Amino acid sequence: MDELRIILSTATFFWGVGFLFSFTPRNLRLLSRICLYVATLCGVAYVMGRYWLTLPMMPMFMGAVGVAPVMSVFLSIASLRQRHCANTDTYLRYGMALCFAMSMTAQLFPKDFYLPFLKTALVYPHVMLATSLLGRACLMLAGVWAILVMTKKLDHDVRDNMSKMLIWGVAFWTVSLFAGEMWCYAGWGVPIVWEDATIITAMATWFYYIAVIHLHLMAKWSHKVRAGFISFGIIIIVVFNCIIEFGPYRPLFRL
């Protein structure tokens, strides 16, 4: 596990350096994107390594530390598709700052000890974990696009990207909840365990975004107001779905 923590620390470092390089002149911003790609590779390697070492059990408490590499994958795709775009540069800057903050916090407050789950041959828990990370990443990046909308960058592409990430995030989140209920029913004979706080907060977050989608599709309020609710969703996800997975404070390096 120490090797995995070094890999995650490397990803965190490159997200931070990439964020700093995003403020340099345009001819040097290629360094920012290179740092993003390196951080993405390290982050994905960390998630895959942690998953592999935990099998046949599930790598729990991945919501806080696993969402940054998934966000970084989406950021890398956006970087490759739109190489010379001012809005994309700003989007990458905010996105790398968010990845750095999430990864750093998850390292300082890890929760890597838990009671072992029973071995399962079902596909539902794996689908639940994967779609949960995808859903959180999409919704947080929708919040990043929403911040661009709120800062007067109101062109069509920005609003379209915000809407797409919002809808994909809710879709992944819905699949995650359904897969979790199927796993719960197969293992315990009930579709949901209400005593689990993470289940309740995940459902509450889902209801919030369902309301946001209705608000967004009705289009009765301005783009900035709707973007405000979408960007506030970043705080909702962090408070109700990430903080509850944080453990006690631990320094990155012990002397």
PDB file of C-alpha atoms in Angstrom:
ATOM      1  CA  MET A   1       0.000   0.000   0.000  1.00  0.00           C
ATOM      2  CA  ASP A   2       2.968   2.345   0.501  1.00  0.00           C
ATOM      3  CA  GLU A   3       3.774   2.050  -3.195  1.00  0.00           C
ATOM      4  CA  LEU A   4       0.214   3.013  -4.062  1.00  0.00           C
ATOM      5  CA  ARG A   5       0.400   6.032  -1.810  1.00  0.00           C
ATOM      6  CA  ILE A   6       3.568   7.150  -3.580  1.00  0.00           C
ATOM      7  CA  ILE A   7       1.769   6.812  -6.922  1.00  0.00           C
ATOM      8  CA  LEU A   8      -1.153   8.889  -5.628  1.00  0.00           C
ATOM      9  CA  SER A   9       1.248  11.498  -4.205  1.00  0.00           C
ATOM     10  CA  THR A  10       2.885  11.728  -7.631  1.00  0.00           C
ATOM     11  CA  ALA A  11      -0.502  12.296  -9.269  1.00  0.00           C
ATOM     12  CA  THR A  12      -1.329  14.966  -6.683  1.00  0.00           C
ATOM     13  CA  PHE A  13       1.991  16.712  -7.340  1.00  0.00           C
ATOM     14  CA  PHE A  14       1.436  16.854 -11.093  1.00  0.00           C
ATOM     15  CA  TRP A  15      -2.147  18.116 -10.698  1.00  0.00           C
ATOM     16  CA  GLY A  16      -0.777  20.956  -8.572  1.00  0.00           C
ATOM     17  CA  VAL A  17       2.082  21.734 -10.968  1.00  0.00           C
ATOM     18  CA  GLY A  18      -0.278  21.572 -13.937  1.00  0.00           C
ATOM     19  CA  PHE A  19      -2.566  24.062 -12.232  1.00  0.00           C
ATOM     20  CA  LEU A  20       0.345  26.460 -11.683  1.00  0.00           C
ATOM     21  CA  PHE A  21       1.535  26.132 -15.302  1.00  0.00           C
ATOM     22  CA  SER A  22      -1.986  27.000 -16.501  1.00  0.00           C
ATOM     23  CA  PHE A  23      -1.257  30.625 -15.523  1.00  0.00           C
ATOM     24  CA  THR A  24       1.814  30.839 -17.760  1.00  0.00           C
ATOM     25  CA  PRO A  25       1.825  32.393 -21.261  1.00  0.00           C
ATOM     26  CA  ARG A  26       0.051  30.386 -23.929  1.00  0.00           C
ATOM     27  CA  ASN A  27       3.275  29.038 -25.470  1.00  0.00           C
ATOM     28  CA  LEU A  28       4.109  27.366 -22.128  1.00  0.00           C
ATOM     29  CA  ARG A  29       0.661  25.987 -21.329  1.00  0.00           C
ATOM     30  CA  LEU A  30       1.538  22.760 -23.112  1.00  0.00           C
ATOM     31  CA  LEU A  31       3.475  21.933 -19.937  1.00  0.00           C
ATOM     32  CA  SER A  32       0.231  22.211 -17.983  1.00  0.00           C
ATOM     33  CA  ARG A  33      -1.443  19.654 -20.222  1.00  0.00           C
ATOM     34  CA  ILE A  34       1.547  17.321 -20.058  1.00  0.00           C
ATOM     35  CA  CYS A  35       1.333  17.451 -16.263  1.00  0.00           C
ATOM     36  CA  LEU A  36      -2.378  16.668 -16.539  1.00  0.00           C
ATOM     37  CA  TYR A  37      -1.690  13.582 -18.667  1.00  0.00           C
ATOM     38  CA  VAL A  38       1.000  12.322 -16.270  1.00  0.00           C
ATOM     39  CA  ALA A  39      -1.286  12.868 -13.285  1.00  0.00           C
ATOM     40  CA  THR A  40      -4.086  11.033 -15.076  1.00  0.00           C
ATOM     41  CA  LEU A  41      -1.896   7.997 -15.731  1.00  0.00           C
ATOM     42  CA  CYS A  42      -0.720   7.919 -12.113  1.00  0.00           C
ATOM     43  CA  GLY A  43      -4.252   8.384 -10.775  1.00  0.00           C
ATOM     44  CA  VAL A  44      -5.666   5.590 -12.926  1.00  0.00           C
ATOM     45  CA  ALA A  45      -2.765   3.325 -11.900  1.00  0.00           C
ATOM     46  CA  TYR A  46      -3.581   4.033  -8.254  1.00  0.00           C
ATOM     47  CA  VAL A  47      -7.264   3.144  -8.644  1.00  0.00           C
ATOM     48  CA  MET A  48      -6.501  -0.047 -10.568  1.00  0.00           C
ATOM     49  CA  GLY A  49      -3.777  -1.050  -8.107  1.00  0.00           C
ATOM     50  CA  ARG A  50      -5.969  -0.509  -5.079  1.00  0.00           C
ATOM     51  CA  TYR A  51      -8.756  -2.474  -6.720  1.00  0.00           C
ATOM     52  CA  TRP A  52      -6.413  -5.350  -7.581  1.00  0.00           C
ATOM     53  CA  LEU A  53      -4.870  -5.585  -4.102  1.00  0.00           C
ATOM     54  CA  THR A  54      -8.292  -5.591  -2.423  1.00  0.00           C
ATOM     55  CA  LEU A  55      -9.834  -8.427  -4.464  1.00  0.00           C
ATOM     56  CA  PRO A  56     -11.837 -10.553  -3.801  1.00  0.00           C
ATOM     57  CA  MET A  57     -13.203  -7.892  -1.428  1.00  0.00           C
ATOM     58  CA  MET A  58     -14.407  -4.476  -2.517  1.00  0.00           C
ATOM     59  CA  PRO A  59     -12.099  -1.433  -2.185  1.00  0.00           C
ATOM     60  CA  MET A  60     -14.422   0.639  -0.027  1.00  0.00           C
ATOM     61  CA  PHE A  61     -14.076   4.355   0.757  1.00  0.00           C
ATOM     62  CA  MET A  62     -12.965   5.158  -2.785  1.00  0.00           C
ATOM     63  CA  GLY A  63     -15.444   7.976  -3.316  1.00  0.00           C
ATOM     64  CA  ALA A  64     -13.140  10.721  -2.098  1.00  0.00           C
ATOM     65  CA  VAL A  65      -9.818   9.491  -3.462  1.00  0.00           C
ATOM     66  CA  GLY A  66     -11.064   7.744  -6.599  1.00  0.00           C
ATOM     67  CA  VAL A  67     -13.076  10.594  -8.073  1.00  0.00           C
ATOM     68  CA  ALA A  68     -10.008  12.755  -8.846  1.00  0.00           C
ATOM     69  CA  PRO A  69      -8.454  10.277 -11.329  1.00  0.00           C
ATOM     70  CA  VAL A  70     -11.825   9.834 -13.045  1.00  0.00           C
ATOM     71  CA  MET A  71     -12.241  13.607 -13.341  1.00  0.00           C
ATOM     72  CA  SER A  72      -8.705  13.789 -14.705  1.00  0.00           C
ATOM     73  CA  VAL A  73      -9.600  11.305 -17.455  1.00  0.00           C
ATOM     74  CA  PHE A  74     -12.481  13.543 -18.562  1.00  0.00           C
ATOM     75  CA  LEU A  75     -10.205  16.594 -18.393  1.00  0.00           C
ATOM     76  CA  SER A  76      -7.618  14.851 -20.574  1.00  0.00           C
ATOM     77  CA  ILE A  77     -10.258  13.967 -23.152  1.00  0.00           C
ATOM     78  CA  ALA A  78     -11.429  17.591 -23.239  1.00  0.00           C
ATOM     79  CA  SER A  79      -7.825  18.732 -23.600  1.00  0.00           C
ATOM     80  CA  LEU A  80      -7.228  16.467 -26.592  1.00  0.00           C
ATOM     81  CA  ARG A  81     -10.495  17.372 -28.309  1.00  0.00           C
ATOM     82  CA  GLN A  82     -10.194  21.145 -27.928  1.00  0.00           C
ATOM     83  CA  ARG A  83      -6.516  22.032 -27.884  1.00  0.00           C
ATOM     84  CA  HIS A  84      -6.765  25.749 -28.601  1.00  0.00           C
ATOM     85  CA  CYS A  85      -9.757  27.186 -26.783  1.00  0.00           C
ATOM     86  CA  ALA A  86      -9.770  29.811 -24.048  1.00  0.00           C
ATOM     87  CA  ASN A  87     -12.787  28.248 -22.325  1.00  0.00           C
ATOM     88  CA  THR A  88     -11.116  24.828 -22.357  1.00  0.00           C
ATOM     89  CA  ASP A  89      -7.979  26.305 -20.794  1.00  0.00           C
ATOM     90  CA  THR A  90     -10.029  27.804 -17.967  1.00  0.00           C
ATOM     91  CA  TYR A  91     -11.993  24.578 -17.580  1.00  0.00           C
ATOM     92  CA  LEU A  92      -8.763  22.571 -17.294  1.00  0.00           C
ATOM     93  CA  ARG A  93      -7.383  25.050 -14.755  1.00  0.00           C
ATOM     94  CA  TYR A  94     -10.403  24.797 -12.469  1.00  0.00           C
ATOM     95  CA  GLY A  95     -10.588  21.035 -12.995  1.00  0.00           C
ATOM     96  CA  MET A  96      -6.953  20.441 -12.054  1.00  0.00           C
ATOM     97  CA  ALA A  97      -7.382  22.611  -8.965  1.00  0.00           C
ATOM     98  CA  LEU A  98     -10.353  20.476  -7.948  1.00  0.00           C
ATOM     99  CA  CYS A  99      -8.443  17.229  -8.589  1.00  0.00           C
ATOM    100  CA  PHE A 100      -5.508  18.503  -6.529  1.00  0.00           C
ATOM    101  CA  ALA A 101      -7.732  19.552  -3.627  1.00  0.00           C
ATOM    102  CA  MET A 102      -9.689  16.271  -3.586  1.00  0.00           C
ATOM    103  CA  SER A 103      -6.583  14.093  -3.856  1.00  0.00           C
ATOM    104  CA  MET A 104      -4.607  16.018  -1.244  1.00  0.00           C
ATOM    105  CA  THR A 105      -7.473  15.964   1.249  1.00  0.00           C
ATOM    106  CA  ALA A 106      -8.078  12.246   0.712  1.00  0.00           C
ATOM    107  CA  GLN A 107      -4.406  11.558   1.418  1.00  0.00           C
ATOM    108  CA  LEU A 108      -4.349  13.633   4.586  1.00  0.00           C
ATOM    109  CA  PHE A 109      -7.535  12.022   5.896  1.00  0.00           C
ATOM    110  CA  PRO A 110      -7.397   8.430   4.615  1.00  0.00           C
ATOM    111  CA  LYS A 111      -9.851   5.762   5.686  1.00  0.00           C
ATOM    112  CA  ASP A 112      -8.134   2.648   4.475  1.00  0.00           C
ATOM    113  CA  PHE A 113      -9.185   0.300   7.296  1.00  0.00           C
ATOM    114  CA  TYR A 114     -12.563  -1.379   7.295  1.00  0.00           C
ATOM    115  CA  LEU A 115     -14.203  -4.663   8.184  1.00  0.00           C
ATOM    116  CA  PRO A 116     -13.824  -7.086   5.259  1.00  0.00           C
ATOM    117  CA  PHE A 117     -16.839  -7.591   3.049  1.00  0.00           C
ATOM    118  CA  LEU A 118     -17.848 -11.107   2.162  1.00  0.00           C
ATOM    119  CA  LYS A 119     -16.565 -12.381  -1.148  1.00  0.00           C
ATOM    120  CA  THR A 120     -19.198 -11.957  -3.827  1.00  0.00           C
ATOM    121  CA  ALA A 121     -19.520 -13.416  -7.291  1.00  0.00           C
ATOM    122  CA  LEU A 122     -22.088 -10.809  -8.306  1.00  0.00           C
ATOM    123  CA  VAL A 123     -21.390  -8.013 -10.766  1.00  0.00           C
ATOM    124  CA  TYR A 124     -23.591  -5.485  -8.925  1.00  0.00           C
ATOM    125  CA  PRO A 125     -21.003  -4.197  -6.393  1.00  0.00           C
ATOM    126  CA  HIS A 126     -18.453  -3.618  -9.149  1.00  0.00           C
ATOM    127  CA  VAL A 127     -21.005  -1.733 -11.251  1.00  0.00           C
ATOM    128  CA  MET A 128     -22.032   0.291  -8.189  1.00  0.00           C
ATOM    129  CA  LEU A 129     -18.460   1.384  -7.457  1.00  0.00           C
ATOM    130  CA  ALA A 130     -17.558   2.224 -11.062  1.00  0.00           C
ATOM    131  CA  THR A 131     -20.730   4.184 -11.831  1.00  0.00           C
ATOM    132  CA  SER A 132     -20.533   5.957  -8.477  1.00  0.00           C
ATOM    133  CA  LEU A 133     -17.088   7.317  -9.341  1.00  0.00           C
ATOM    134  CA  LEU A 134     -18.207   8.214 -12.871  1.00  0.00           C
ATOM    135  CA  GLY A 135     -21.322   9.951 -11.563  1.00  0.00           C
ATOM    136  CA  ARG A 136     -19.465  12.032  -8.985  1.00  0.00           C
ATOM    137  CA  ALA A 137     -16.802  13.004 -11.514  1.00  0.00           C
ATOM    138  CA  CYS A 138     -19.343  14.091 -14.155  1.00  0.00           C
ATOM    139  CA  LEU A 139     -21.421  16.109 -11.689  1.00  0.00           C
ATOM    140  CA  MET A 140     -18.391  17.873 -10.235  1.00  0.00           C
ATOM    141  CA  LEU A 141     -17.120  18.735 -13.710  1.00  0.00           C
ATOM    142  CA  ALA A 142     -20.610  19.970 -14.592  1.00  0.00           C
ATOM    143  CA  GLY A 143     -20.116  22.303 -11.646  1.00  0.00           C
ATOM    144  CA  VAL A 144     -16.819  23.472 -13.145  1.00  0.00           C
ATOM    145  CA  TRP A 145     -18.529  24.298 -16.456  1.00  0.00           C
ATOM    146  CA  ALA A 146     -21.247  26.046 -14.439  1.00  0.00           C
ATOM    147  CA  ILE A 147     -18.629  28.261 -12.825  1.00  0.00           C
ATOM    148  CA  LEU A 148     -17.560  29.320 -16.314  1.00  0.00           C
ATOM    149  CA  VAL A 149     -21.198  30.175 -17.116  1.00  0.00           C
ATOM    150  CA  MET A 150     -21.382  32.287 -13.956  1.00  0.00           C
ATOM    151  CA  THR A 151     -18.216  34.178 -14.906  1.00  0.00           C
ATOM    152  CA  LYS A 152     -19.863  35.586 -18.059  1.00  0.00           C
ATOM    153  CA  LYS A 153     -18.474  32.941 -20.436  1.00  0.00           C
ATOM    154  CA  LEU A 154     -21.936  32.387 -21.891  1.00  0.00           C
ATOM    155  CA  ASP A 155     -21.187  30.946 -25.318  1.00  0.00           C
ATOM    156  CA  HIS A 156     -23.165  27.956 -26.533  1.00  0.00           C
ATOM    157  CA  ASP A 157     -20.360  25.395 -26.119  1.00  0.00           C
ATOM    158  CA  VAL A 158     -19.940  26.129 -22.401  1.00  0.00           C
ATOM    159  CA  ARG A 159     -23.653  25.769 -21.652  1.00  0.00           C
ATOM    160  CA  ASP A 160     -23.847  22.638 -23.807  1.00  0.00           C
ATOM    161  CA  ASN A 161     -20.922  20.999 -21.999  1.00  0.00           C
ATOM    162  CA  MET A 162     -22.467  21.868 -18.638  1.00  0.00           C
ATOM    163  CA  SER A 163     -25.762  20.225 -19.617  1.00  0.00           C
ATOM    164  CA  LYS A 164     -24.094  17.113 -21.020  1.00  0.00           C
ATOM    165  CA  MET A 165     -21.991  16.504 -17.913  1.00  0.00           C
ATOM    166  CA  LEU A 166     -25.023  17.093 -15.692  1.00  0.00           C
ATOM    167  CA  ILE A 167     -27.155  14.527 -17.530  1.00  0.00           C
ATOM    168  CA  TRP A 168     -24.367  11.941 -17.727  1.00  0.00           C
ATOM    169  CA  GLY A 169     -23.643  12.392 -14.026  1.00  0.00           C
ATOM    170  CA  VAL A 170     -27.242  11.818 -12.998  1.00  0.00           C
ATOM    171  CA  ALA A 171     -27.453   8.794 -15.320  1.00  0.00           C
ATOM    172  CA  PHE A 172     -24.360   7.182 -13.798  1.00  0.00           C
ATOM    173  CA  TRP A 173     -25.563   8.016 -10.276  1.00  0.00           C
ATOM    174  CA  THR A 174     -28.936   6.386 -10.993  1.00  0.00           C
ATOM    175  CA  VAL A 175     -27.269   3.193 -12.246  1.00  0.00           C
ATOM    176  CA  SER A 176     -25.042   3.177  -9.164  1.00  0.00           C
ATOM    177  CA  LEU A 177     -28.009   3.376  -6.774  1.00  0.00           C
ATOM    178  CA  PHE A 178     -29.884   0.664  -8.679  1.00  0.00           C
ATOM    179  CA  ALA A 179     -26.842  -1.652  -8.682  1.00  0.00           C
ATOM    180  CA  GLY A 180     -26.352  -1.047  -4.966  1.00  0.00           C
ATOM    181  CA  GLU A 181     -29.964  -1.957  -4.246  1.00  0.00           C
ATOM    182  CA  MET A 182     -29.656  -5.145  -6.316  1.00  0.00           C
ATOM    183  CA  TRP A 183     -26.492  -6.086  -4.413  1.00  0.00           C
ATOM    184  CA  CYS A 184     -28.188  -5.383  -1.095  1.00  0.00           C
ATOM    185  CA  TYR A 185     -31.227  -7.463  -2.037  1.00  0.00           C
ATOM    186  CA  ALA A 186     -29.079 -10.394  -3.206  1.00  0.00           C
ATOM    187  CA  GLY A 187     -26.949 -10.321  -0.052  1.00  0.00           C
ATOM    188  CA  TRP A 188     -29.353  -9.359   2.721  1.00  0.00           C
ATOM    189  CA  GLY A 189     -32.825  -9.882   1.277  1.00  0.00           C
ATOM    190  CA  VAL A 190     -33.816  -6.200   1.448  1.00  0.00           C
ATOM    191  CA  PRO A 191     -33.430  -3.570  -1.310  1.00  0.00           C
ATOM    192  CA  ILE A 192     -31.827  -0.969   0.963  1.00  0.00           C
ATOM    193  CA  VAL A 193     -30.184  -0.704   4.378  1.00  0.00           C
ATOM    194  CA  TRP A 194     -31.450   2.532   5.882  1.00  0.00           C
ATOM    195  CA  GLU A 195     -28.968   2.355   8.763  1.00  0.00           C
ATOM    196  CA  ASP A 196     -26.091   3.050   6.375  1.00  0.00           C
ATOM    197  CA  ALA A 197     -25.505   6.810   6.309  1.00  0.00           C
ATOM    198  CA  THR A 198     -23.739   6.657   2.942  1.00  0.00           C
ATOM    199  CA  ILE A 199     -26.879   5.229   1.319  1.00  0.00           C
ATOM    200  CA  ILE A 200     -29.085   7.987   2.705  1.00  0.00           C
ATOM    201  CA  THR A 201     -26.715  10.793   1.669  1.00  0.00           C
ATOM    202  CA  ALA A 202     -26.292   9.278  -1.807  1.00  0.00           C
ATOM    203  CA  MET A 203     -30.070   9.202  -2.273  1.00  0.00           C
ATOM    204  CA  ALA A 204     -30.387  12.763  -0.958  1.00  0.00           C
ATOM    205  CA  THR A 205     -27.768  13.906  -3.469  1.00  0.00           C
ATOM    206  CA  TRP A 206     -29.632  12.113  -6.264  1.00  0.00           C
ATOM    207  CA  PHE A 207     -32.882  13.907  -5.348  1.00  0.00           C
ATOM    208  CA  TYR A 208     -31.034  17.241  -5.357  1.00  0.00           C
ATOM    209  CA  TYR A 209     -29.768  16.693  -8.888  1.00  0.00           C
ATOM    210  CA  ILE A 210     -33.141  15.449 -10.112  1.00  0.00           C
ATOM    211  CA  ALA A 211     -34.569  18.762  -8.914  1.00  0.00           C
ATOM    212  CA  VAL A 212     -31.691  20.604 -10.626  1.00  0.00           C
ATOM    213  CA  ILE A 213     -32.393  18.818 -13.926  1.00  0.00           C
ATOM    214  CA  HIS A 214     -36.074  19.819 -13.746  1.00  0.00           C
ATOM    215  CA  LEU A 215     -35.020  23.401 -13.019  1.00  0.00           C
ATOM    216  CA  HIS A 216     -32.546  23.291 -15.915  1.00  0.00           C
ATOM    217  CA  LEU A 217     -34.975  21.829 -18.455  1.00  0.00           C
ATOM    218  CA  MET A 218     -37.833  24.177 -17.533  1.00  0.00           C
ATOM    219  CA  ALA A 219     -35.562  27.101 -18.501  1.00  0.00           C
ATOM    220  CA  LYS A 220     -37.673  29.615 -16.587  1.00  0.00           C
ATOM    221  CA  TRP A 221     -34.678  31.016 -14.733  1.00  0.00           C
ATOM    222  CA  SER A 222     -31.573  32.555 -16.256  1.00  0.00           C
ATOM    223  CA  HIS A 223     -28.552  30.503 -17.233  1.00  0.00           C
ATOM    224  CA  LYS A 224     -26.560  31.983 -14.363  1.00  0.00           C
ATOM    225  CA  VAL A 225     -29.146  31.002 -11.747  1.00  0.00           C
ATOM    226  CA  ARG A 226     -29.299  27.440 -13.051  1.00  0.00           C
ATOM    227  CA  ALA A 227     -25.520  27.345 -13.212  1.00  0.00           C
ATOM    228  CA  GLY A 228     -25.428  28.481  -9.589  1.00  0.00           C
ATOM    229  CA  PHE A 229     -27.387  25.408  -8.478  1.00  0.00           C
ATOM    230  CA  ILE A 230     -25.184  23.118 -10.584  1.00  0.00           C
ATOM    231  CA  SER A 231     -21.963  24.604  -9.219  1.00  0.00           C
ATOM    232  CA  PHE A 232     -23.339  24.344  -5.658  1.00  0.00           C
ATOM    233  CA  GLY A 233     -23.605  20.625  -6.333  1.00  0.00           C
ATOM    234  CA  ILE A 234     -19.815  20.392  -5.906  1.00  0.00           C
ATOM    235  CA  ILE A 235     -20.271  21.337  -2.253  1.00  0.00           C
ATOM    236  CA  ILE A 236     -23.171  18.892  -1.927  1.00  0.00           C
ATOM    237  CA  ILE A 237     -21.065  15.997  -3.204  1.00  0.00           C
ATOM    238  CA  VAL A 238     -18.059  16.877  -1.039  1.00  0.00           C
ATOM    239  CA  VAL A 239     -20.073  17.367   2.158  1.00  0.00           C
ATOM    240  CA  PHE A 240     -22.588  14.534   1.819  1.00  0.00           C
ATOM    241  CA  ASN A 241     -20.599  11.942  -0.145  1.00  0.00           C
ATOM    242  CA  CYS A 242     -16.896  12.529   0.424  1.00  0.00           C
ATOM    243  CA  ILE A 243     -16.405  13.889   3.945  1.00  0.00           C
ATOM    244  CA  ILE A 244     -18.222  10.894   5.444  1.00  0.00           C
ATOM    245  CA  GLU A 245     -15.521   8.692   3.898  1.00  0.00           C
ATOM    246  CA  PHE A 246     -12.651  10.662   5.428  1.00  0.00           C
ATOM    247  CA  GLY A 247     -10.750   9.149   8.323  1.00  0.00           C
ATOM    248  CA  PRO A 248      -8.374  10.631  10.908  1.00  0.00           C
ATOM    249  CA  TYR A 249      -5.612  13.029   9.924  1.00  0.00           C
ATOM    250  CA  ARG A 250      -2.351  11.407   8.857  1.00  0.00           C
ATOM    251  CA  PRO A 251       0.704  13.249   7.517  1.00  0.00           C
ATOM    252  CA  LEU A 252       1.842  12.309   4.040  1.00  0.00           C
ATOM    253  CA  PHE A 253       5.340  11.514   5.247  1.00  0.00           C
ATOM    254  CA  ARG A 254       6.216  10.370   8.752  1.00  0.00           C
ATOM    255  CA  LEU A 255       9.574  11.483  10.106  1.00  0.00           C
TER     256      LEU A 255
END
